[in-house]
PDB file of C-alpha atoms in Angstrom:
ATOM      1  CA  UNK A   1     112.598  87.397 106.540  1.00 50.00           C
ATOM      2  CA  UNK A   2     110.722  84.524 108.160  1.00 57.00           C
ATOM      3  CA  UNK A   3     112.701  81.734 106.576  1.00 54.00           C
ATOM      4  CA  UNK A   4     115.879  83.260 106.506  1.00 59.00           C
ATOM      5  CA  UNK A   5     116.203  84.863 109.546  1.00 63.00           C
ATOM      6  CA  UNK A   6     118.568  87.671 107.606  1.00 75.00           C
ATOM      7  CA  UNK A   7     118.577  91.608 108.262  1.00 78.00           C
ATOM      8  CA  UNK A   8     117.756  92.423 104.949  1.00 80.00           C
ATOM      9  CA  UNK A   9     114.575  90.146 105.364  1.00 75.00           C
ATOM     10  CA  UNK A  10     114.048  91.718 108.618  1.00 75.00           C
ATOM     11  CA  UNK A  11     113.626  95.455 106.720  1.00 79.00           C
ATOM     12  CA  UNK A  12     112.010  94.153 103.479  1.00 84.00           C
ATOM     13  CA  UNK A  13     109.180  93.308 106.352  1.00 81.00           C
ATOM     14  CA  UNK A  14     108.804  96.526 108.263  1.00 84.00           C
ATOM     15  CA  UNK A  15     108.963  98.024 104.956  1.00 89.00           C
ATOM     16  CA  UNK A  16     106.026  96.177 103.778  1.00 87.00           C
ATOM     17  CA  UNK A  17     104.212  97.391 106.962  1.00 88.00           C
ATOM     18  CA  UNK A  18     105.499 100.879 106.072  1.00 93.00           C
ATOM     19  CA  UNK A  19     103.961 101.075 102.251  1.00 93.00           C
ATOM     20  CA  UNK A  20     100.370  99.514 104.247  1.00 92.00           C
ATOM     21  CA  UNK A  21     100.819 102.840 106.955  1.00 94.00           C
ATOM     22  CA  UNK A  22     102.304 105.078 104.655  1.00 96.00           C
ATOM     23  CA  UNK A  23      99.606 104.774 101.921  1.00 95.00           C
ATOM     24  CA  UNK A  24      96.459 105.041 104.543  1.00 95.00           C
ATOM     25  CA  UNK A  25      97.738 107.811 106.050  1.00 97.00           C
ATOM     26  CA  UNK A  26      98.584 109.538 102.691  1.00 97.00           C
ATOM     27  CA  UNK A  27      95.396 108.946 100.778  1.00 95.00           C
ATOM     28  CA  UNK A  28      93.212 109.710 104.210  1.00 94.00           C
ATOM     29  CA  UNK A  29      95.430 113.187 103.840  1.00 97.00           C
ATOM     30  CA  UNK A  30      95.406 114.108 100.606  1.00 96.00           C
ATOM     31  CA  UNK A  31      91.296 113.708 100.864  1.00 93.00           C
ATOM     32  CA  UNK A  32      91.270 115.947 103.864  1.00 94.00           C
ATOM     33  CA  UNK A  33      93.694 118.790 102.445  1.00 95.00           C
ATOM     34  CA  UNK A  34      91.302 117.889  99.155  1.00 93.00           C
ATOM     35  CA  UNK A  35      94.628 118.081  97.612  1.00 94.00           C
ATOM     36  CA  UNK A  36      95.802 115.696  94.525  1.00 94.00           C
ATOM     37  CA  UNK A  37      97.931 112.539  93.612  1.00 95.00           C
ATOM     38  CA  UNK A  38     101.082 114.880  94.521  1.00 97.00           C
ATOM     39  CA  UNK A  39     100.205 115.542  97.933  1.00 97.00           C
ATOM     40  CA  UNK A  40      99.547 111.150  98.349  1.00 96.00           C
ATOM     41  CA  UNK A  41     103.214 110.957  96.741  1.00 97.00           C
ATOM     42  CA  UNK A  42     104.829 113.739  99.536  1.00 98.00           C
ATOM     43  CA  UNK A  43     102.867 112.496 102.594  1.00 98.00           C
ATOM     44  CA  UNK A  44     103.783 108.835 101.206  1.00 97.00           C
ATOM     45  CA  UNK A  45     107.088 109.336 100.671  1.00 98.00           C
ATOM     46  CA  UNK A  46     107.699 110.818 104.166  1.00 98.00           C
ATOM     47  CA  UNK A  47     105.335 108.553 105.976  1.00 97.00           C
ATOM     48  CA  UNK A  48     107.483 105.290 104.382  1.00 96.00           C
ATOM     49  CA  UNK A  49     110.864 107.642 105.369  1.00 96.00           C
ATOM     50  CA  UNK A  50     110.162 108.426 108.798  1.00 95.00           C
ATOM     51  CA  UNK A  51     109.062 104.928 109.466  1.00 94.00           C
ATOM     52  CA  UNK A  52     111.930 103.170 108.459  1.00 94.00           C
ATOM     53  CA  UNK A  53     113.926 105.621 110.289  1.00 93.00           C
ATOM     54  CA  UNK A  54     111.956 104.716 113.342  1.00 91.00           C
ATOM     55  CA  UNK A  55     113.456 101.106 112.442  1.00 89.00           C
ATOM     56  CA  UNK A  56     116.810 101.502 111.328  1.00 89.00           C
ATOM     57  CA  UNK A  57     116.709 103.694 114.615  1.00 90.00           C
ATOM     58  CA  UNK A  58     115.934 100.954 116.666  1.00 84.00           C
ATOM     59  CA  UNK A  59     115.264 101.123 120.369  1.00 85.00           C
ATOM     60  CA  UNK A  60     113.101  99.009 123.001  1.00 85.00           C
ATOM     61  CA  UNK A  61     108.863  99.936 123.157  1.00 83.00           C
ATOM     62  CA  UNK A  62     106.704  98.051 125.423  1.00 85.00           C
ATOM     63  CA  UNK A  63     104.093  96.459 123.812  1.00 79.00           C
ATOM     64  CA  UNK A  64     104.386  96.592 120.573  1.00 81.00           C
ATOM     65  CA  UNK A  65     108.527  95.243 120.582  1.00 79.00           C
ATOM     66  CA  UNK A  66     110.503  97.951 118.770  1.00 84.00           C
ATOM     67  CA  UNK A  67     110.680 101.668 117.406  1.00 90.00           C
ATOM     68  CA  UNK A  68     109.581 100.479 113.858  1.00 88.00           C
ATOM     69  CA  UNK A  69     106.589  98.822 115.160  1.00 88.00           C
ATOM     70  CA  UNK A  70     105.437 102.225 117.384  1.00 91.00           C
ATOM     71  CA  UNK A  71     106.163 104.021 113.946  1.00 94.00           C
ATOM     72  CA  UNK A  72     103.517 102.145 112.321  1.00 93.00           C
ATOM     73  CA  UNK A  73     100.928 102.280 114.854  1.00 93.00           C
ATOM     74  CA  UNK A  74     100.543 105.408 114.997  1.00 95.00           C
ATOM     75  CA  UNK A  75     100.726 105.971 111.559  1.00 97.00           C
ATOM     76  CA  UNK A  76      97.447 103.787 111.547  1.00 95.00           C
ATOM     77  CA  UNK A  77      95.904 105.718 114.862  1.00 95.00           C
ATOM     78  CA  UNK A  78      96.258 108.981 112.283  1.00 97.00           C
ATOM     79  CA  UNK A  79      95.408 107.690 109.377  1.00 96.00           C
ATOM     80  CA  UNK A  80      92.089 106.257 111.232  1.00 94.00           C
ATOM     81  CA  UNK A  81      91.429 109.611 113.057  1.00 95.00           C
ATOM     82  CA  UNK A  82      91.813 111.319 109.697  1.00 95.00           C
ATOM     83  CA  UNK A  83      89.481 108.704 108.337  1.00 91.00           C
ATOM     84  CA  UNK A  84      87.338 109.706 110.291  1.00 90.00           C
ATOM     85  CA  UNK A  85      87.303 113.368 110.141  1.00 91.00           C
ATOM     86  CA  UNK A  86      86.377 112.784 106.639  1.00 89.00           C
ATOM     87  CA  UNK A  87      83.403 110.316 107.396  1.00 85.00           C
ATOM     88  CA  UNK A  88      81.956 113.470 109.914  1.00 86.00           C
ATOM     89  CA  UNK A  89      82.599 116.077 106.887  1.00 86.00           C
ATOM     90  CA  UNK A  90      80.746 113.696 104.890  1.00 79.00           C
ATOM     91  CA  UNK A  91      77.718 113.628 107.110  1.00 74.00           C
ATOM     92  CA  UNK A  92      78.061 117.552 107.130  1.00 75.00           C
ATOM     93  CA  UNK A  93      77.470 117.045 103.406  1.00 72.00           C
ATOM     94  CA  UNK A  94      80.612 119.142 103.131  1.00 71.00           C
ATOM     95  CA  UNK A  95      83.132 115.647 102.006  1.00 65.00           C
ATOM     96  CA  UNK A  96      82.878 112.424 100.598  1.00 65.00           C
ATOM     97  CA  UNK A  97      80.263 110.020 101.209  1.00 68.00           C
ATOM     98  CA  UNK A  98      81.557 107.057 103.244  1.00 71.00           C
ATOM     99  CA  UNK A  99      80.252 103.831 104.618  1.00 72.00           C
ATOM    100  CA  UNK A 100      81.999 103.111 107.088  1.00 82.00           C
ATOM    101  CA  UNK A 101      81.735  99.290 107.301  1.00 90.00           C
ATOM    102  CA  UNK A 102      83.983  98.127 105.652  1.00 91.00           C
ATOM    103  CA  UNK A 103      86.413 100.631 107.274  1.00 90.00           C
ATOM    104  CA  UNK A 104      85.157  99.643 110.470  1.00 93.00           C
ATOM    105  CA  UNK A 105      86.122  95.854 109.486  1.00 95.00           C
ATOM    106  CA  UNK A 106      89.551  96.442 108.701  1.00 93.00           C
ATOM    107  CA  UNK A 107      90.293  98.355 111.674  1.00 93.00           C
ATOM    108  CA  UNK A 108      88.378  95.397 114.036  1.00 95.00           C
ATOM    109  CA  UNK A 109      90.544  93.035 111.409  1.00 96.00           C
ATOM    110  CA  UNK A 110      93.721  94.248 111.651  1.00 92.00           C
ATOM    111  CA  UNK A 111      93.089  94.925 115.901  1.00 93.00           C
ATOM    112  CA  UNK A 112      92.544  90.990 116.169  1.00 96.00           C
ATOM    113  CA  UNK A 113      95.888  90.531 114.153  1.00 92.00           C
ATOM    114  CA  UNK A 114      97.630  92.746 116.660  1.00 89.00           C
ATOM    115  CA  UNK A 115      95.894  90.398 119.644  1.00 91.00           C
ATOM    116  CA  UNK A 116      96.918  87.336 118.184  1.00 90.00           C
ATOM    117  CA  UNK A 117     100.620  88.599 116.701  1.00 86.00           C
ATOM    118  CA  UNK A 118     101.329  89.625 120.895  1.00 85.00           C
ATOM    119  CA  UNK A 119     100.301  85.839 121.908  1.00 86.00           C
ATOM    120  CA  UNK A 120     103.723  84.877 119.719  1.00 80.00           C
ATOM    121  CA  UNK A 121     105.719  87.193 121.549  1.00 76.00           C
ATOM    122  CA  UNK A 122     108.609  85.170 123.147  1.00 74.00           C
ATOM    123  CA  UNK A 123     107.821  86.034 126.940  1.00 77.00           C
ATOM    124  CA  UNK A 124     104.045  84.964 126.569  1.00 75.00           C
ATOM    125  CA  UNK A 125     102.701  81.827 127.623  1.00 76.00           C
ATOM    126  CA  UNK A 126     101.071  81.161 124.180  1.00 78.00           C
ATOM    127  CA  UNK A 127     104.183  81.209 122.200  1.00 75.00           C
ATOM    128  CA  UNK A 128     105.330  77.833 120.734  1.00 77.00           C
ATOM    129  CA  UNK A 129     108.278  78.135 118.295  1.00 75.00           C
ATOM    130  CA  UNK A 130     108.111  74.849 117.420  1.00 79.00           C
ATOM    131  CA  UNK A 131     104.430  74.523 116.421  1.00 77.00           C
ATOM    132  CA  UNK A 132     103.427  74.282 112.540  1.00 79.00           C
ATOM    133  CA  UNK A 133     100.692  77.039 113.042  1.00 79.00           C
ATOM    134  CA  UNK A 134     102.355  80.481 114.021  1.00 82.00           C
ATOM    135  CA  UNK A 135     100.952  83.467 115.279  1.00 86.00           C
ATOM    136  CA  UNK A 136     102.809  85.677 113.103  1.00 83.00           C
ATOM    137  CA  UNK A 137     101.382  84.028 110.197  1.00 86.00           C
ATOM    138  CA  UNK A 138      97.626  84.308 111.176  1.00 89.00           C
ATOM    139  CA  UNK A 139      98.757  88.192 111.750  1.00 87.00           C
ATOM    140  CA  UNK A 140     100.375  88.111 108.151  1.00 88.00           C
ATOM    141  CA  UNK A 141      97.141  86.380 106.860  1.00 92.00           C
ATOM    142  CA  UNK A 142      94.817  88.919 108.660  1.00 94.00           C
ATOM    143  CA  UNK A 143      96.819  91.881 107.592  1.00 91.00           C
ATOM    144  CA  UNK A 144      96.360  90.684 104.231  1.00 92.00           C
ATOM    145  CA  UNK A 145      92.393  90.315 104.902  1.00 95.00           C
ATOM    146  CA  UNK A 146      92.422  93.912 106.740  1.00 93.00           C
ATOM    147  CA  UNK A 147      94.519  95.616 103.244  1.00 92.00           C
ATOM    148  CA  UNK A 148      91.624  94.172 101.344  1.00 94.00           C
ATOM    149  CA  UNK A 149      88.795  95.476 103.475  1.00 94.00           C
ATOM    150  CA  UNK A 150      90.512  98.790 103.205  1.00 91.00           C
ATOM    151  CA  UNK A 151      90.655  98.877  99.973  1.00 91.00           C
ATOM    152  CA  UNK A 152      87.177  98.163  99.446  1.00 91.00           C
ATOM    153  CA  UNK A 153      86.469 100.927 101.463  1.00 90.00           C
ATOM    154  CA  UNK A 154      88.404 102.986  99.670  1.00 88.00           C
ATOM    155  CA  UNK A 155      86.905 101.959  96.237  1.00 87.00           C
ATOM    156  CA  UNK A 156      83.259 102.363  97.576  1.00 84.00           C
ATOM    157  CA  UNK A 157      83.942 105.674  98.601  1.00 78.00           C
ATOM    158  CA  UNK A 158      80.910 108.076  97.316  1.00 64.00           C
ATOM    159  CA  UNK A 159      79.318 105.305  94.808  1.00 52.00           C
ATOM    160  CA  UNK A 160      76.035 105.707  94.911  1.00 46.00           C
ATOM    161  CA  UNK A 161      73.966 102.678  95.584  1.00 45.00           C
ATOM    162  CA  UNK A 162      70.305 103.967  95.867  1.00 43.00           C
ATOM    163  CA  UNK A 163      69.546 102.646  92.673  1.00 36.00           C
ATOM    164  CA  UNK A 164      69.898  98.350  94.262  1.00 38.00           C
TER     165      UNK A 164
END
């Protein structure tokens, strides 16, 4: 999309955004229903629908630019609530054990990508199209960094570590 400019680059990248928002908001559902990979695959499926529907619908949101980009902010703000509705049932002793760290760190992570990604907006004062360093790319970079940290959390959910 970046070096092309086309349309079809354009959706390829709020599709990758959609498979990031769609998949934390599935797998943070399917653990709180305590449901299986089926229930990931539905809420996914939708999740990834309804967002690019958001896009393809198009329409002017302050802030954040567009439709497609509201779409996947608040799949995020759900998938973090459910996130952590499951880290309290955990501390009940009644749901998985988290540490939250690491989930903590991808949220602060992918919060400073947003806060550098609006300083490359076209009406701020930051934005310089013609400089070698852009912001989208840190945000692309730091997305990256934040997908990692999430997975991590993910992977270190309910591994016991008492025994280091």
């Amino acid at each position: 999309m970046h070096a092309t400019q086309s349309d079809l680059g354009g959706h390829l990248d709020l599709l990758s955004m959609f498979l990031l928002s769609g998949f934390a908001l599935a797998h943070a559902a399917m653990r709180w229903a305590r449901r299986g990979p089926a229930t990931l695959a539905a809420v996914f499926a939708l999740a990834v629908g309804v967002g690019m529907a958001g896009h393809l619908h198009g329409g002017d949101v302050p802030v954040l630019g567009h439709l497609g980009n509201a779409v996947f902010a608040v799949q995020l703000w759900l998938a973090v609530g459910l996130e952590v509705a499951l880290w309290r049932r955990g501390r009940r002793g009644d749901g998985p054990r988290q540490d939250l760290r690491l989930g903590v760190a991808s949220v602060g992570t992918l919060a400073l990508a947003f806060a550098i990604w609006t300083t490359g907006m076209r009406e701020h004062p930051w934005c310089r199209p013609e400089a070698l360093l852009q912001q989208h790319a840190v945000w692309h970079v730091l997305d990256a960094v934040a997908a990692y940290l999430l997975y991590r959390h993910y992977a270190a959910e309910g591994v016991d570590d008492s025994h280091k």
